[in-house]
XYZ file of C-alpha atoms in Angstrom:
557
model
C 86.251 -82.489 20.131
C 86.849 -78.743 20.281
C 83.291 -76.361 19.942
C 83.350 -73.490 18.270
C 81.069 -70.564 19.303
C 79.083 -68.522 16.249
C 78.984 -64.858 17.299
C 76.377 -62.725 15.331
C 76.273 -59.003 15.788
C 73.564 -56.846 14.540
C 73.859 -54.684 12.110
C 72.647 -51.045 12.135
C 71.747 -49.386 8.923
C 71.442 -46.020 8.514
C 70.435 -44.169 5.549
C 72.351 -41.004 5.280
C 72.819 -38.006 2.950
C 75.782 -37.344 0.575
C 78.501 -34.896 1.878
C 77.943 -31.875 0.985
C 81.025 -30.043 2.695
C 83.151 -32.473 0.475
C 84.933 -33.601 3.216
C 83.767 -36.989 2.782
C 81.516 -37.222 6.015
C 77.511 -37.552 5.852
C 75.520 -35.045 5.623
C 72.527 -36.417 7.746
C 70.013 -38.566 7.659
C 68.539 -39.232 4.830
C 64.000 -38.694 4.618
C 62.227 -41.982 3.555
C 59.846 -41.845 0.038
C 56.532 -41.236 0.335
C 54.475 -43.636 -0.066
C 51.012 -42.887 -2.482
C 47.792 -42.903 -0.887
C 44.855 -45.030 -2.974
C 41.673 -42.705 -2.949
C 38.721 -44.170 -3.733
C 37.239 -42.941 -6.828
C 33.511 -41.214 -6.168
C 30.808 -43.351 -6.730
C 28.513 -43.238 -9.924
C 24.673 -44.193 -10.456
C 22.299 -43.363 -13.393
C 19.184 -41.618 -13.970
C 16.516 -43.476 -15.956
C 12.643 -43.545 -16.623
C 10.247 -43.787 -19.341
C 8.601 -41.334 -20.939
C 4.879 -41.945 -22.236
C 1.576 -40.291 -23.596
C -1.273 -39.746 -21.179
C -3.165 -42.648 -22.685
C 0.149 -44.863 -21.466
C 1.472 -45.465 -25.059
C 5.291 -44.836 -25.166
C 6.724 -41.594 -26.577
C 9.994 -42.052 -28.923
C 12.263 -38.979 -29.856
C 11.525 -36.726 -26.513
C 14.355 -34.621 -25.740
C 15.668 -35.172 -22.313
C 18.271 -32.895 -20.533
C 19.580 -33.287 -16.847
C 21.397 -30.780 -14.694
C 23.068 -31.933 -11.849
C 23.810 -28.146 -9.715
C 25.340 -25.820 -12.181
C 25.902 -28.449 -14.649
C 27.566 -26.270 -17.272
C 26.918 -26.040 -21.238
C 30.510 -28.150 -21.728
C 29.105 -31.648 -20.212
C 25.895 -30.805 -20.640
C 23.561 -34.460 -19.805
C 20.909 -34.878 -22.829
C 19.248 -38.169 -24.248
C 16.583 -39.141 -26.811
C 13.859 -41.782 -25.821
C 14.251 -44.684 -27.716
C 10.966 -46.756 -29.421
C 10.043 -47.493 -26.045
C 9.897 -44.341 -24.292
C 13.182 -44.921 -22.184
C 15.947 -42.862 -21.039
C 19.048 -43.581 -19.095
C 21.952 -40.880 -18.026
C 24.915 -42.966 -16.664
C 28.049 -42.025 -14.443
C 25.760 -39.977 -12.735
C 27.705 -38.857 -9.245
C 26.070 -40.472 -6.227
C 24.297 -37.874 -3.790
C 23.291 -35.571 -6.915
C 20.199 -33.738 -6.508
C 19.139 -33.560 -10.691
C 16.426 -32.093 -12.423
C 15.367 -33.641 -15.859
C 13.587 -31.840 -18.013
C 11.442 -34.232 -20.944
C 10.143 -32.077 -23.698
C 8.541 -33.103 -27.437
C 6.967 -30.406 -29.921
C 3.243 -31.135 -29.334
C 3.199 -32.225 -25.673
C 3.347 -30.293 -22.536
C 7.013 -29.973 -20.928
C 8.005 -32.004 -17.567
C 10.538 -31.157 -14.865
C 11.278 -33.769 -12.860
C 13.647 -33.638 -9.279
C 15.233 -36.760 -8.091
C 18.324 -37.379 -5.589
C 20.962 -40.195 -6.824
C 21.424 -42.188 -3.862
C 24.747 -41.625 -2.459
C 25.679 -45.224 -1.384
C 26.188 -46.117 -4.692
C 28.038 -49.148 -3.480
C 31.028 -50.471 -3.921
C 30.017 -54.165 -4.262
C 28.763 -54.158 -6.946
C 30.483 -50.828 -7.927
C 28.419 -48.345 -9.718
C 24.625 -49.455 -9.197
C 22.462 -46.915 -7.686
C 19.348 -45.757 -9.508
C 17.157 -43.126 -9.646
C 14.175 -43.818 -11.104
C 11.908 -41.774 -12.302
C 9.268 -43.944 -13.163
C 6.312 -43.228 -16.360
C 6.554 -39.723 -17.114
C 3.422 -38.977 -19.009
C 3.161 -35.624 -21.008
C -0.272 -34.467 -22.415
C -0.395 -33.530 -25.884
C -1.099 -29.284 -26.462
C -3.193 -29.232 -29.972
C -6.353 -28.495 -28.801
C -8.193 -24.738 -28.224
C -9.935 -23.287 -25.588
C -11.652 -20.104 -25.867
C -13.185 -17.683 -23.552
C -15.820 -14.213 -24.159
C -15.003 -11.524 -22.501
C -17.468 -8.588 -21.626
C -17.457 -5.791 -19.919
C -19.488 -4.937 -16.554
C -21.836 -2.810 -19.221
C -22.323 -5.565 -21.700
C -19.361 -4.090 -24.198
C -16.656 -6.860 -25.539
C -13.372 -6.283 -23.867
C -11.849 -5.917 -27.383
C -8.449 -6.423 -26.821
C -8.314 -7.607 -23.097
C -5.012 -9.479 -22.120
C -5.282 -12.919 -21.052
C -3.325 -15.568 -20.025
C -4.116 -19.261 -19.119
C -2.431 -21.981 -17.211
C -3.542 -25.786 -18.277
C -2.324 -28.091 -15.369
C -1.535 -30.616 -14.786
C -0.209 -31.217 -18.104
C 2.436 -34.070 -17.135
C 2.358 -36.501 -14.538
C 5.108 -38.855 -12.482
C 4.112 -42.306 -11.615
C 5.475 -45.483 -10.305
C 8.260 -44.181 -9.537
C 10.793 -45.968 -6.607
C 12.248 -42.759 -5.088
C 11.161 -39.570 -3.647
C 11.070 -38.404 -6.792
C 8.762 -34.960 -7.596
C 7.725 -33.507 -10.574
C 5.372 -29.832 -12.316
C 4.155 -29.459 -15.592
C 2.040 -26.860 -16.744
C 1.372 -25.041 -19.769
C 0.844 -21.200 -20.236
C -0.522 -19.552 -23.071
C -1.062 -15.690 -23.613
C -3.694 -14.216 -25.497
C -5.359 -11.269 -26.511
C -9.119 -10.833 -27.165
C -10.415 -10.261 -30.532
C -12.947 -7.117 -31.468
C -15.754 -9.639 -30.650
C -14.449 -10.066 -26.734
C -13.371 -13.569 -27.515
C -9.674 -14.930 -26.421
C -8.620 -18.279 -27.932
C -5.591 -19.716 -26.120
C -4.042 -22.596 -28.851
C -1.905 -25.368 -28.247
C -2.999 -26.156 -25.232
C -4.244 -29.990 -23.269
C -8.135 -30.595 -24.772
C -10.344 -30.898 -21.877
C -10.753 -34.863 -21.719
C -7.563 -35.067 -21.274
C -6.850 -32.692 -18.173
C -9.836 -34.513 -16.798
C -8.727 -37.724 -17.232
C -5.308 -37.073 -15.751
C -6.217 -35.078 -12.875
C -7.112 -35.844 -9.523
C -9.923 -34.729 -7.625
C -11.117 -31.829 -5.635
C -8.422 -29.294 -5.389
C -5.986 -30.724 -7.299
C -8.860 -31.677 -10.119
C -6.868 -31.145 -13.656
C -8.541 -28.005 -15.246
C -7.368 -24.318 -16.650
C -6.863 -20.945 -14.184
C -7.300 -18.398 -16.368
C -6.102 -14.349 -15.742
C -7.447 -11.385 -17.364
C -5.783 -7.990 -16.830
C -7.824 -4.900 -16.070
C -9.574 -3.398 -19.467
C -8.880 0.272 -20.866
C -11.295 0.364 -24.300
C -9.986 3.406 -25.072
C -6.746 3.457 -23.816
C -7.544 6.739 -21.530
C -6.042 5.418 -18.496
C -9.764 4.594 -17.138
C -10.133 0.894 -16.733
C -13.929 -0.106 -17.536
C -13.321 -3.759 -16.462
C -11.355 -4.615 -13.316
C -8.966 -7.913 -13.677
C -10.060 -11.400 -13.186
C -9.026 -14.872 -12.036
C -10.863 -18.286 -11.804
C -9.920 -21.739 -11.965
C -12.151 -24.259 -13.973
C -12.159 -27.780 -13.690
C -11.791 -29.894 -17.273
C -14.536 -31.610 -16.459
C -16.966 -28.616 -16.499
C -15.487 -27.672 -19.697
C -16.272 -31.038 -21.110
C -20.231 -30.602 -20.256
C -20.738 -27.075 -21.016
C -18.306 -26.527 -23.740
C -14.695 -24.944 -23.960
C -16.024 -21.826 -24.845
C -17.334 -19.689 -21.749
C -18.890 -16.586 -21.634
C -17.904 -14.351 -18.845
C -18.659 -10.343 -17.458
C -15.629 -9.186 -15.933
C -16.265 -6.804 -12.919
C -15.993 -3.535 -12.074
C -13.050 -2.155 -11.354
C -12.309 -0.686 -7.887
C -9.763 -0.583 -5.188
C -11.251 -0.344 -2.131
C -11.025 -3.859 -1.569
C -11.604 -5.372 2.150
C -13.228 -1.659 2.709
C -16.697 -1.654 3.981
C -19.772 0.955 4.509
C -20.255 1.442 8.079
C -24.049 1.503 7.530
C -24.018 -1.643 5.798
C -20.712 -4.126 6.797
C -21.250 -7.043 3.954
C -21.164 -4.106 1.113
C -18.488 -2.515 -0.327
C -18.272 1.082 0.560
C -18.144 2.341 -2.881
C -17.209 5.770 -3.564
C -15.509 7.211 -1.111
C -12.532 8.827 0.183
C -10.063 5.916 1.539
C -6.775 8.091 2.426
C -5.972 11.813 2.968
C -3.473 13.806 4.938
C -6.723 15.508 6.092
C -8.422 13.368 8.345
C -11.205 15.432 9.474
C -12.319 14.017 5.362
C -12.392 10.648 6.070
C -13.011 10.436 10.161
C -15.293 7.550 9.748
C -12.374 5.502 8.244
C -10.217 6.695 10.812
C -13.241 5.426 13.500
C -12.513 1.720 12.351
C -16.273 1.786 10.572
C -17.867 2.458 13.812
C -20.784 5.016 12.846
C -21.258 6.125 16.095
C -17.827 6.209 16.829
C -16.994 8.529 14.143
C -19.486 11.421 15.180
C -17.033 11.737 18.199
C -14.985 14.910 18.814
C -11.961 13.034 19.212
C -11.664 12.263 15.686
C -12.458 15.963 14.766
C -9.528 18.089 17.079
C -7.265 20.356 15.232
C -3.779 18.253 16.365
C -5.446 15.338 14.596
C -6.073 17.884 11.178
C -2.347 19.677 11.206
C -0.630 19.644 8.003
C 2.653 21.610 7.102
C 2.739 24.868 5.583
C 4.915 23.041 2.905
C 3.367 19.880 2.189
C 0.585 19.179 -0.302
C -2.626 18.267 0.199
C -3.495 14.551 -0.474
C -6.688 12.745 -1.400
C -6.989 9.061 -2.523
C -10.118 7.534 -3.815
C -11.611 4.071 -3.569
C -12.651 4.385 -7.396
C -11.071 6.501 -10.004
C -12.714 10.335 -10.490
C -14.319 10.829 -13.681
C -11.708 13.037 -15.518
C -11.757 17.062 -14.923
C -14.556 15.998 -12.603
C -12.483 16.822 -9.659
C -13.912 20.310 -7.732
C -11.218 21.633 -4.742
C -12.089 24.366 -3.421
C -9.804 26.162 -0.316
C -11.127 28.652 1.787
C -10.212 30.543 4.773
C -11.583 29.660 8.747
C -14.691 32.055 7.635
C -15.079 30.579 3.899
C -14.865 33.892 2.552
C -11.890 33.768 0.691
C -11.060 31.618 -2.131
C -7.254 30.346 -2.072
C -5.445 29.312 -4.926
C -5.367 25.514 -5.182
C -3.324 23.627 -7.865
C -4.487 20.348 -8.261
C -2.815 17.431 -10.025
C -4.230 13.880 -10.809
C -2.207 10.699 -10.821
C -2.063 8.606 -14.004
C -4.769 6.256 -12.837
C -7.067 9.166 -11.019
C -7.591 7.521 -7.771
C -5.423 9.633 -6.274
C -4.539 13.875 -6.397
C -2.197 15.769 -5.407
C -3.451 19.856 -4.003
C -0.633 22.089 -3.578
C -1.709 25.717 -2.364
C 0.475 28.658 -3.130
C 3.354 29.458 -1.478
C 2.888 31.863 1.325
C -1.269 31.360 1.456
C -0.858 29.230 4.655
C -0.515 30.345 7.949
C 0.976 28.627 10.368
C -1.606 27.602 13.389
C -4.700 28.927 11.335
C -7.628 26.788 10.178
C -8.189 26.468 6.801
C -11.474 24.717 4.909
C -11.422 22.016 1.874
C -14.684 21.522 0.250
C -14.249 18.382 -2.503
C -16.972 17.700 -5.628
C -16.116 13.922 -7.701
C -17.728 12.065 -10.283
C -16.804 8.257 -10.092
C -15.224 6.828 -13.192
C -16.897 3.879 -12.377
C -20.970 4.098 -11.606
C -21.263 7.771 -12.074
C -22.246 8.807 -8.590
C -21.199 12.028 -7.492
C -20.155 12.830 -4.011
C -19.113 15.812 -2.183
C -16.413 16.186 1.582
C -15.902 19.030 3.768
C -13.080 19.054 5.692
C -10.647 21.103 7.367
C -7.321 21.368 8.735
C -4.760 23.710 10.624
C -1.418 24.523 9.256
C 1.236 23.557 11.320
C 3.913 21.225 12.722
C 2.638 18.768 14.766
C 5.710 18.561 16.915
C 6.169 22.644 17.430
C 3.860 24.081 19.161
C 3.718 28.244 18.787
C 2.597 30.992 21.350
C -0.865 32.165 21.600
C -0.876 35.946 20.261
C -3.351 39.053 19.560
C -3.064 39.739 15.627
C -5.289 42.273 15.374
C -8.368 44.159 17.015
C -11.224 45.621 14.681
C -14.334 47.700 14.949
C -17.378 48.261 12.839
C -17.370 52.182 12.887
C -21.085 52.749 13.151
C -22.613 55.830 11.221
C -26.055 56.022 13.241
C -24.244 57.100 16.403
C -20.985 58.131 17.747
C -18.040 59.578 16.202
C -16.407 58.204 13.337
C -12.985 56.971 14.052
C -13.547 56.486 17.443
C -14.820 53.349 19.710
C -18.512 54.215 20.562
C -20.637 51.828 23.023
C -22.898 49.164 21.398
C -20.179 48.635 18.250
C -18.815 45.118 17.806
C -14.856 44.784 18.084
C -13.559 41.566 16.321
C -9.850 40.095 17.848
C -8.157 37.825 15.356
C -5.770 35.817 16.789
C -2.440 33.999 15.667
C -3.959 30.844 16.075
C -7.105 28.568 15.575
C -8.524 28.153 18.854
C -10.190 24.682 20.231
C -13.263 27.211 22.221
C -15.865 26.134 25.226
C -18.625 28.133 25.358
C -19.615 27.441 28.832
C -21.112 30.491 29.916
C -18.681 30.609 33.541
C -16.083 30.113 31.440
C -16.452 32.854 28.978
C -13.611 34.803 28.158
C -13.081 38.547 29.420
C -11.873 41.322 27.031
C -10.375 44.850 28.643
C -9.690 48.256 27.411
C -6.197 49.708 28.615
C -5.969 52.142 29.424
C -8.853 52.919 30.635
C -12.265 52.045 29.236
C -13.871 48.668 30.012
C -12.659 48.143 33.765
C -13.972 45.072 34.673
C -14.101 43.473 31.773
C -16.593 42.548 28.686
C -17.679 38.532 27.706
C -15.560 37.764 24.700
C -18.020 35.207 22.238
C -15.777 32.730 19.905
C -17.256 33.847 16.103
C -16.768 30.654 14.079
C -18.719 31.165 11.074
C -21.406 31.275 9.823
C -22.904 33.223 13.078
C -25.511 34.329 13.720
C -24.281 36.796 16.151
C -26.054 39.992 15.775
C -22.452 42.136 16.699
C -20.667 40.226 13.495
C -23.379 40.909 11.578
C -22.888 38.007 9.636
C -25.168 34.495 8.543
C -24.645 31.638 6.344
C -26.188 33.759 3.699
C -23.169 36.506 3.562
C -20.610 33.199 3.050
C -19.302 32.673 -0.515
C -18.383 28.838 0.505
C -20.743 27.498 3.198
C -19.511 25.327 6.014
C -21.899 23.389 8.653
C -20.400 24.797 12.013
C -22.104 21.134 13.254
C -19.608 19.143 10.843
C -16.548 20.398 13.078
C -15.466 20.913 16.683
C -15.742 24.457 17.718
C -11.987 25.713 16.499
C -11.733 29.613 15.881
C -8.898 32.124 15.628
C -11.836 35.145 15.637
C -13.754 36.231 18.807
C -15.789 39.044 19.186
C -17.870 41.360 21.910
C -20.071 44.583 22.031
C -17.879 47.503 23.667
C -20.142 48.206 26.387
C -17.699 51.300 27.785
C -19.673 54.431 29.263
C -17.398 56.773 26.876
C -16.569 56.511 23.209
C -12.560 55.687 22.909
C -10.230 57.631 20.314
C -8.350 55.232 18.740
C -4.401 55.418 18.763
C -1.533 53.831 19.727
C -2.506 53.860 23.163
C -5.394 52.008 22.762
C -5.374 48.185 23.315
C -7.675 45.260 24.285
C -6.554 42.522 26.478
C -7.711 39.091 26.166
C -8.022 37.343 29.713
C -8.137 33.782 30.443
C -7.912 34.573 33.618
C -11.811 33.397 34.142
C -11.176 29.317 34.385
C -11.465 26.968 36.794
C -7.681 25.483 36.899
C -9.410 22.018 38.399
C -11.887 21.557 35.880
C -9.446 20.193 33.495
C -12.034 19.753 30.729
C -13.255 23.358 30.640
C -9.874 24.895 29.259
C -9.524 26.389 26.190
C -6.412 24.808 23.840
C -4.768 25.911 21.207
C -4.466 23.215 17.724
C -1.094 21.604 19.127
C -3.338 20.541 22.303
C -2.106 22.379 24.893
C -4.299 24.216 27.240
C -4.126 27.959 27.304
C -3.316 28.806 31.290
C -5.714 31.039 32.891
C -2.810 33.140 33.452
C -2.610 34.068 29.778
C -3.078 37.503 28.826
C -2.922 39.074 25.010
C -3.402 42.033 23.757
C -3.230 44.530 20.929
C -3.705 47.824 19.738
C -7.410 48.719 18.304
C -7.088 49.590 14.669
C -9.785 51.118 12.315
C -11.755 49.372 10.254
């Protein structure tokens, strides 16, 4: 019998393209479809709990509203608690991080945080939970009510108030890390008697009852702002803050009398003579440190008496800047007495002064032009406190100047007292007094080997005359001159030794006609150069080199 043979061949398929040159050929190869991808929708979970009274009885009709993020005002999430107190939000994206807030006219609002779990599985779809358990709100019909006096017995009439009842909600049995505040916070203002009733607020028993102990003890922190009476800007209370538990409310009353303080702001400052007490009235922060060098001496009493605290570069204020003085309790008003003088306190400057609105602090601007740069000038300071009525009086003083620009020592001027008993007027006679003013306030030592030496050129005193620094008041007989003659009295003792005036009998054989001829020089040529501490400086600190010589013509008086 004859076989025959099968043969298959394979055949290719291949999906091509239409022509598109018309000539009847393929185009190419032709793309497969896409296929759609299946994405999973995200899962979903609720939000549920049950809302109830503090005595555990269920609350019906409590508005509840979720946000999930920035949930916006188009799907907003709200419920109503049914007869039982429950609440459910559902199709709640898993991994939201909500906040529910439960709120019911007459009860205390709760805000409750809560993360939906994000494995909100997919067998069985949709079932994670987050529970916030019993939410408990306390009910806010109840009044509390405080007195308010002053330190001096007077009702703060019209004192501002405010008090915070907490905790005024709680969150219990709840599965989840689920967190929770509720609070309630009532303004009030005290009637003409002193008394402040804040309404609508948790009764006592209740905060008691809900609270836990110790710190977190339910109870009321009540604030009172500072007290103006009068509305002058004076306060004649300071401001107040205490926490009281409910349950000391509940044996002494809800109705507490209570003094508010007095008002200061020196607080964590001290009296150096006596660390646990305030310091009271007292100057707390000037550009002028020579007033307040005790503060500046970290409270140390001894400490503060030392010279360091008291050298010119320490007391250098700018020509241009005002004078400013804060204190730790407000001055009495127009109580404030600034007084300026020159080095000698002789001269009264002109001294515009200018409180703040609370008068703790003022501003003293002298006139333009009154200030020389690298002389010392003197600030005497008389205050009434607003506060006990003490009254308190500085001295100070200070050199005019920029710290960081240092000027040459110079000869100003050179006086004379023209003596009538012997001589000839108009000319320098032996025994009168010549005075040297200089450009600058001098930091002196009065070491007697290190006195200064004054000549006459030409001529005249050859090898020289001891120059005496003539800070006031002095007593020296040349000057002339004693605390008695000065219009505004300063304690030489108070201050370092810093004068731009020196002065010296002209002990010359032959009287001297003053002219143009005539000068003094001003030698510091008397110094030890390696007894560092014996130099003379001038305010910016630097010592004066014993090469230094100044002089200037003699001029009558």
């Amino acid at each position: 019998m004859k076989k025959h043979w099968a043969v298959v061949l394979p055949l290719l398929m291949i999906g091509c393209t239409e022509a598109n040159d018309q000539d009847g050929a393929d185009g190419g190869v032709r793309e497969p479809d896409p296929v759609p991808v299946v994405t999973p929708a995200p899962p979903k979970g609720t939000v549920s709990g049950q809302v109830l009274t503090t005595r555990m009885e269920p609350l019906s009709g409590a508005s509840v509203a979720m946000t999930i993020g920035s949930a916006t005002a188009e799907a907003p999430f709200t419920a109503t608690t049914d007869g039982a107190g429950n609440f459910t939000f559902k199709n709640v994206p898993g991994g939201s991080q909500v906040l529910v807030t439960v709120s019911k006219d007459g009860f205390a609002t709760l805000r409750a945080s809560a993360t939906v779990p994000s494995a909100a599985g997919n067998v069985p779809l949709d079932n994670a939970n987050a529970n916030l358990g019993a939410i408990t709100l306390a009910e806010t019909k109840s009044t509390v009510r405080f007195t308010l006096v002053t330190p001096s017995g007077q009702p703060a009439a019209n004192a501002q108030a405010y008090l915070e009842a907490l905790p005024a909600g709680t969150l219990a049995f709840n599965g989840g890390a689920a967190t929770a505040v509720s609070s309630v916070v009532v303004a009030a203002r005290a009637d003409g008697q002193g008394v402040v009733s804040f309404t609508n607020v948790p009764a006592p028993a209740e905060l008691a009852r809900i609270g836990e102990l110790g710190a977190e003890a339910g109870g009321y922190r009540l604030w009172v702002d500072p007290v103006d009476l009068n509305g002058d800007g004076m306060f004649e209370a300071g401001g107040y803050t205490r926490k009281f538990e409910a349950s000391t409310l509940m044996v002494y009353g809800s109705s507490q009398l209570i003094k508010l303080p007095l008002p200061r702001n020196d607080a964590g400052s001290v009296d150096p003579q006596n660390p646990s007490a305030p310091m009271g009235f007292q100057v707390v922060a000037t550009n002028v440190p020579s007033l307040n060098y005790v503060k500046l001496a970290d409270n140390d009493p001894a400490k503060a008496q030392t010279e360091l605290l008291k050298r010119p570069v320490r007391n250098m204020v700018r020509a241009s800047t005002p004078l400013f003085i804060g204190f730790s309790q407000p001055v009495a008003k127009d109580s404030l007495l600034a007084i300026l003088t020159d080095e000698f306190a002789q001269k009264k400057l002109e001294l515009t002064v200018t409180p703040n609105a609370t008068g703790d602090a003022y501003t003293l601007t002298p006139a333009p032009g009154d200030l020389k740069e690298g002389q010392e000038y003197n600030l005497l300071l008389r205050a009434t406190s607003m506060y006990d009525g003490s009254v308190k009086t500085w001295k100070g003083f200070f050199i005019s100047g920029e710290a960081q620009s240092p000027k040459p020592l110079q000869v100003t001027s050179v006086t004379y007292q023209d003596s009538t008993n012997s001589g000839t007027l108009g000319s320098l006679d032996p025994g009168e007094c010549v005075t040297l003013h200089l450009s600058q306030s001098v930091l002196t030592n009065t070491t007697a080997k290190k006195l200064l030496r004054a000549y006459l050129t030409p001529g005249g005193v050859s090898t020289g005359t001891s120059v005496t620094p003539a800070a006031p008041p002095s007593a020296d007989v040349c000057v002339g001159e004693n605390a008695a003659t000065l219009k505004f009295p300063i304690n030489s003792t108070d201050f370092n030794d810093v004068t731009s005036r020196f002065v010296f009998a002209y002990s010359g054989g032959t009287s001297v006609a003053v002219g143009s001829t005539s000068k003094i020089q001003l030698r510091f040529e008397g110094f030890q150069t390696e007894e560092l501490q014996a130099y003379y400086e001038t305010p910016w600190g630097a010592p004066i080199a014993s090469t230094t010589v100044i002089e200037a013509p003699i001029t009558r008086p």
